[in-house]
Coordinates of C-alpha atoms in Angstrom, one line a residue:
M1 CA 35.9 24.5 12.7
L2 CA 33.6 23.0 10.1
H3 CA 32.4 24.7 7.2
E4 CA 29.6 26.1 7.1
I5 CA 27.3 26.1 4.6
D6 CA 25.3 29.1 2.6
L7 CA 21.5 28.2 2.3
S8 CA 21.3 31.7 1.1
R9 CA 22.9 30.8 -1.7
A10 CA 20.9 27.4 -2.6
D11 CA 17.4 27.4 -4.1
L12 CA 15.7 24.8 -1.8
N13 CA 12.8 24.6 -4.3
L14 CA 15.2 22.3 -6.0
L15 CA 14.6 20.0 -3.2
V16 CA 10.9 20.3 -3.8
L17 CA 11.6 19.3 -7.6
F18 CA 14.1 16.1 -6.0
E19 CA 10.8 15.1 -4.8
A20 CA 8.5 15.3 -7.1
V21 CA 10.7 14.0 -10.0
L22 CA 11.9 11.2 -7.7
R23 CA 7.8 10.1 -6.9
E24 CA 6.6 10.6 -10.5
G25 CA 9.7 9.4 -12.3
H26 CA 9.0 11.0 -15.2
V27 CA 10.1 14.4 -16.2
G28 CA 6.7 16.0 -18.0
R29 CA 4.7 14.3 -15.1
A30 CA 6.9 15.7 -12.2
A31 CA 6.4 19.2 -14.6
A32 CA 2.7 19.1 -14.3
R33 CA 2.7 18.0 -10.8
L34 CA 4.4 21.0 -10.2
N35 CA 2.8 23.5 -12.7
L36 CA 5.9 24.0 -14.2
S37 CA 7.0 23.6 -17.7
A38 CA 8.8 20.3 -18.8
S39 CA 11.6 22.4 -19.8
A40 CA 11.1 24.4 -16.8
V41 CA 11.8 20.8 -14.7
S42 CA 14.7 20.3 -17.1
H43 CA 16.6 23.0 -16.4
G44 CA 15.8 22.9 -12.5
L45 CA 17.7 19.3 -12.4
G46 CA 20.4 20.9 -14.5
R47 CA 21.2 23.1 -11.2
L48 CA 20.3 20.2 -8.9
R49 CA 23.1 18.1 -10.5
R50 CA 25.0 21.0 -9.8
L51 CA 24.0 21.5 -6.0
L52 CA 24.6 17.9 -5.6
N53 CA 27.5 17.8 -7.4
D54 CA 26.1 13.9 -9.2
P55 CA 24.0 13.4 -12.2
V56 CA 20.5 12.5 -9.4
F57 CA 18.1 11.1 -12.4
L58 CA 19.0 9.6 -15.5
R59 CA 17.3 8.9 -18.3
T60 CA 15.3 5.8 -19.6
P61 CA 13.0 5.2 -22.8
K62 CA 10.1 5.6 -20.1
G63 CA 11.5 8.3 -17.9
V64 CA 14.1 8.8 -15.1
V65 CA 15.7 6.7 -12.4
P66 CA 17.3 8.0 -9.1
T67 CA 21.0 7.5 -8.9
A68 CA 22.5 5.8 -5.6
R69 CA 23.4 8.9 -4.1
A70 CA 19.5 10.3 -5.1
L71 CA 17.8 7.1 -3.1
D72 CA 20.5 7.9 0.0
L73 CA 19.4 11.7 0.1
A74 CA 15.5 10.6 -0.6
G75 CA 15.3 10.0 3.1
P76 CA 16.6 13.1 4.3
I77 CA 14.8 15.3 1.6
G78 CA 11.8 13.7 3.0
L79 CA 12.3 14.4 6.2
V80 CA 13.5 18.7 5.4
L81 CA 10.0 18.8 3.4
A82 CA 8.5 16.9 6.2
G83 CA 9.0 19.8 8.3
A84 CA 8.3 22.9 6.1
R85 CA 5.3 21.7 5.5
G86 CA 4.3 21.8 9.4
V87 CA 5.6 24.8 9.7
I88 CA 3.8 25.9 7.1
A89 CA 0.5 24.0 8.5
T90 CA 0.5 25.3 11.1
A91 CA -0.2 28.8 9.7
R92 CA -2.8 27.6 6.8
P93 CA -4.6 24.8 8.4
F94 CA -5.4 22.3 5.7
D95 CA -8.9 22.5 4.4
P96 CA -9.8 19.8 2.6
A97 CA -12.7 20.7 1.2
R98 CA -10.5 23.2 -0.4
S99 CA -7.4 21.3 -1.1
A100 CA -6.4 20.0 -4.6
R101 CA -3.4 17.6 -3.4
Q102 CA -2.4 14.6 -4.3
F103 CA -1.2 11.7 -2.2
V104 CA 0.1 8.7 -3.1
I105 CA -1.1 5.4 -1.3
G106 CA 0.7 2.0 -0.8
A107 CA -1.4 -1.4 -0.3
P108 CA -1.6 -4.9 -1.4
D109 CA -4.6 -5.5 -4.2
G110 CA -6.3 -7.7 -2.0
V111 CA -6.3 -4.7 0.7
S112 CA -7.3 -1.7 -1.4
A113 CA -10.2 -3.3 -2.1
L114 CA -11.2 -3.2 1.1
F115 CA -11.2 0.7 1.5
L116 CA -11.0 2.3 -1.8
Q117 CA -14.6 2.7 -2.3
P118 CA -14.9 3.9 1.6
L119 CA -12.3 6.6 1.0
L120 CA -13.9 8.1 -2.4
A121 CA -17.0 8.0 -0.4
V122 CA -15.4 10.2 2.0
L123 CA -13.7 12.4 -0.6
R124 CA -16.7 13.1 -3.0
R125 CA -18.5 14.4 0.4
D126 CA -15.2 16.1 2.6
A127 CA -12.7 16.7 -0.2
P128 CA -13.8 17.0 -4.3
G129 CA -10.7 18.4 -4.8
V130 CA -8.3 15.6 -3.6
D131 CA -6.9 13.4 -5.6
I132 CA -5.5 9.6 -5.1
R133 CA -3.1 7.5 -6.4
L134 CA -3.3 4.1 -5.5
R135 CA 0.2 2.2 -6.4
Q136 CA 0.1 -2.1 -5.6
L137 CA 2.7 -3.0 -2.9
L138 CA 4.7 -6.1 -3.2
P139 CA 6.3 -7.7 -0.6
P140 CA 10.1 -8.6 -1.6
A141 CA 10.8 -11.8 -3.3
A142 CA 10.5 -14.8 -1.3
A143 CA 9.6 -13.5 1.6
R144 CA 6.6 -14.5 3.8
V145 CA 4.2 -12.3 5.8
G146 CA 5.2 -10.5 8.9
A147 CA 7.9 -8.3 10.5
T148 CA 9.7 -7.9 7.0
A149 CA 7.7 -8.7 4.6
W150 CA 6.4 -5.0 3.8
E151 CA 10.1 -3.5 4.8
P152 CA 10.3 -2.1 1.3
A153 CA 6.9 0.0 1.5
L154 CA 8.6 1.9 5.1
A155 CA 11.7 2.6 2.8
E156 CA 9.4 4.3 0.5
L157 CA 7.6 6.0 3.1
E158 CA 10.9 7.5 5.0
A159 CA 11.5 8.4 1.1
R160 CA 8.1 10.2 0.9
T161 CA 7.1 8.2 -2.7
L162 CA 4.4 7.2 -0.5
D163 CA 2.4 9.0 1.9
I164 CA 0.7 6.5 3.6
A165 CA 0.7 2.3 3.6
V166 CA -1.9 -0.2 4.2
A167 CA -1.1 -3.7 4.5
P168 CA -1.0 -6.3 7.0
F169 CA 1.7 -4.9 9.0
E170 CA 3.5 -6.8 11.8
G171 CA 6.2 -5.2 14.2
V172 CA 6.6 -1.2 12.7
P173 CA 9.5 0.2 13.7
A174 CA 9.2 3.3 16.7
R175 CA 10.1 6.1 13.7
F176 CA 6.2 5.4 12.3
A177 CA 3.0 5.9 13.6
A178 CA 0.4 3.0 12.4
Q179 CA -3.1 2.9 13.4
V180 CA -5.1 -0.4 12.7
L181 CA -8.2 0.3 10.5
R182 CA -9.9 -3.5 10.8
E183 CA -8.7 -6.8 11.6
E184 CA -9.4 -10.0 8.7
D185 CA -9.7 -13.5 8.6
F186 CA -9.8 -15.9 5.1
V187 CA -12.8 -17.7 4.0
I188 CA -12.8 -20.0 1.1
L189 CA -13.9 -19.0 -2.0
A190 CA -15.3 -21.7 -5.0
R191 CA -17.5 -21.8 -7.7
A192 CA -21.5 -22.3 -7.0
G193 CA -22.1 -25.4 -7.6
H194 CA -18.9 -26.4 -6.2
P195 CA -18.3 -30.0 -4.7
F196 CA -16.3 -28.0 -1.9
A197 CA -19.0 -25.6 -1.6
A198 CA -21.3 -28.2 -0.7
A199 CA -19.1 -30.2 1.9
P200 CA -16.6 -27.4 3.1
T201 CA -15.4 -30.1 5.4
L202 CA -11.6 -30.5 6.2
P203 CA -10.8 -34.1 3.9
H204 CA -12.7 -32.1 0.7
Y205 CA -10.5 -29.2 1.5
C206 CA -7.5 -31.5 1.6
A207 CA -8.5 -33.0 -1.7
A208 CA -9.1 -30.2 -3.8
S209 CA -6.7 -28.4 -6.2
H210 CA -5.9 -25.2 -4.9
L211 CA -5.3 -21.6 -6.3
V212 CA -2.9 -19.1 -3.9
V213 CA -2.5 -15.6 -4.4
S214 CA 1.6 -15.2 -4.3
M215 CA 2.7 -11.7 -5.3
T216 CA 6.1 -14.0 -6.1
G217 CA 4.9 -16.7 -6.9
D218 CA 5.8 -18.8 -4.0
A219 CA 3.1 -21.5 -3.6
N220 CA 3.7 -22.0 0.3
G221 CA 1.7 -19.8 2.7
F222 CA 0.2 -20.1 5.9
V223 CA -2.6 -22.2 5.1
D224 CA 0.2 -24.7 4.2
D225 CA 1.5 -24.1 8.0
A226 CA -1.6 -24.7 9.1
L227 CA -2.2 -27.9 7.4
A228 CA 1.2 -29.4 8.5
E229 CA 1.0 -28.8 11.8
R230 CA -2.2 -31.7 11.5
G231 CA 0.5 -34.1 9.5
L232 CA -2.0 -32.6 6.2
S233 CA -0.9 -31.7 2.6
R234 CA -2.3 -29.8 -0.6
R235 CA -1.9 -29.4 -3.9
V236 CA -1.4 -25.8 -5.9
A237 CA -2.2 -26.0 -8.8
L238 CA -1.6 -22.3 -9.9
T239 CA -0.1 -18.9 -8.2
V240 CA -1.7 -15.8 -9.3
P241 CA -0.4 -12.4 -8.2
S242 CA -3.7 -10.9 -7.6
F243 CA -6.9 -11.3 -5.9
F244 CA -9.2 -10.0 -8.4
M245 CA -7.1 -12.1 -10.5
A246 CA -8.0 -15.1 -8.2
L247 CA -11.8 -14.7 -8.3
A248 CA -12.2 -14.3 -11.9
V249 CA -10.0 -18.1 -11.9
V250 CA -11.9 -19.2 -9.0
A251 CA -15.1 -18.5 -11.0
E252 CA -14.7 -20.4 -14.2
T253 CA -12.6 -23.3 -12.4
D254 CA -12.9 -26.3 -10.1
L255 CA -9.9 -24.6 -8.4
I256 CA -10.4 -23.1 -4.7
A257 CA -8.7 -20.2 -3.2
A258 CA -8.3 -18.9 0.5
V259 CA -9.3 -14.6 0.5
P260 CA -9.9 -12.2 3.1
R261 CA -13.4 -12.5 4.4
G262 CA -14.1 -8.4 3.5
F263 CA -12.7 -9.3 0.2
A264 CA -15.0 -11.8 -0.3
A265 CA -17.7 -10.3 1.1
A266 CA -17.6 -7.2 -1.4
Y267 CA -17.0 -9.3 -4.6
A268 CA -17.6 -12.5 -4.2
P269 CA -21.3 -11.9 -4.9
R270 CA -21.2 -9.9 -8.1
S271 CA -19.0 -13.0 -9.4
G272 CA -21.0 -15.9 -9.1
V273 CA -18.3 -17.1 -6.8
T274 CA -19.3 -19.0 -3.1
S275 CA -17.8 -17.9 -0.2
S276 CA -17.5 -20.5 2.9
E277 CA -15.7 -20.7 6.2
A278 CA -12.2 -22.5 6.5
P279 CA -12.5 -26.3 7.7
L280 CA -9.4 -25.8 9.7
P281 CA -8.3 -23.0 12.2
L282 CA -6.2 -19.8 9.8
P283 CA -4.9 -16.8 11.9
R284 CA -6.3 -13.7 12.2
F285 CA -4.3 -10.4 10.8
R286 CA -4.5 -6.6 11.0
I287 CA -4.4 -4.2 8.4
Q288 CA -2.6 -0.8 9.6
A289 CA -2.5 2.3 7.9
V290 CA 1.5 3.5 8.3
A291 CA 2.8 6.5 7.7
S292 CA 6.4 8.2 9.2
K293 CA 6.0 10.3 12.0
A294 CA 7.8 12.9 10.4
A295 CA 5.0 13.2 7.8
L296 CA 2.7 13.3 9.7
Q297 CA 3.9 16.8 10.9
D298 CA 1.9 17.9 7.2
A299 CA -1.5 18.3 8.2
G300 CA -2.9 17.1 4.7
I301 CA -1.5 13.5 5.0
A302 CA -2.7 13.7 9.1
W303 CA -6.5 14.1 7.6
L304 CA -5.9 11.3 4.8
G305 CA -4.8 8.7 7.8
D306 CA -8.1 10.2 9.3
A307 CA -9.9 9.7 6.3
L308 CA -8.7 6.0 6.0
L309 CA -9.6 4.7 9.2
A310 CA -12.7 6.0 8.8
A311 CA -13.1 4.4 5.8
G312 CA -11.5 1.2 6.3
T313 CA -13.2 0.3 10.0
P314 CA -17.0 -0.6 8.9
A315 CA -19.4 -1.4 11.9
D316 CA -18.9 -5.2 11.3
A317 CA -15.2 -5.2 10.5
V318 CA -13.6 -5.8 13.6
S319 CA -16.8 -7.5 15.3
P320 CA -15.8 -11.1 15.8
S321 CA -19.5 -12.2 16.5
S322 CA -20.5 -10.2 13.3
C323 CA -18.8 -11.5 11.2
D324 CA -18.8 -15.6 12.3
A325 CA -15.2 -14.8 12.8
R326 CA -13.7 -18.1 15.1
P327 CA -10.7 -16.7 18.0
V328 CA -7.8 -18.0 16.5
P329 CA -6.1 -20.8 18.9

């Protein structure tokens, strides 16, 4: 018969401390998050190390990093805490108007730019005490957009270092819940007066020098795949890691770039940059908000998902006729 663990001898608050330190990566910030002193958190970590028989977190000049054992435990501990929060939430419903909670949302910069301002408006109106920590999601090196590109984000959702992730997910596993916020396609940005803007044809497109937004530095993307199907190619003169950087560079150079339509509509006019329809059919993609089903037992995270849905689906976001989108052949 297996030895039964006596939970009465274990302080389960240490699991909350574990989650806070893992999320913040810093003892001082975790202390502030928990309304404790740094000394109290340090003492708690000492007790946690004895409880788990592992160093758990290792000090670095910039904070702390989890051990391999801590990373293995992050998912199970997250599930335990999500279940506990779900039980408590049934007794005390989440009230956004009174809440002072902090949520962590992960998204690529071109995606967060689409929902951030509307989300802040929702928070100002309905949840003025709620704080958001926005983290940029990065796909693994050499990953292409597709089913595996955002697997690291799924791991973070299970570890509860992210509450919700928003990205062009595909093939989300059944243990997660996914909600489509909007559909997007791509348009082409060029500086005002650029020859391509005056005549956005396919030959002019191929002849231009291109900028590609690539978080990994890989210059080959879905545009190149679409061109290759027609026996065509382009020169990628520059890659940059963010859409906002792309916007700044395009405004001051002869480079052109493909960016999401919603991003272009929101930010290109104020930068003096023009947008044109792509001269060849490009894929549409779905931006989805994803959370673990265990985390959605927490009424606060469920509310945040609803808030993101309200912020991410403006009336013209998914209507092909209103944004002149071409159907994908």
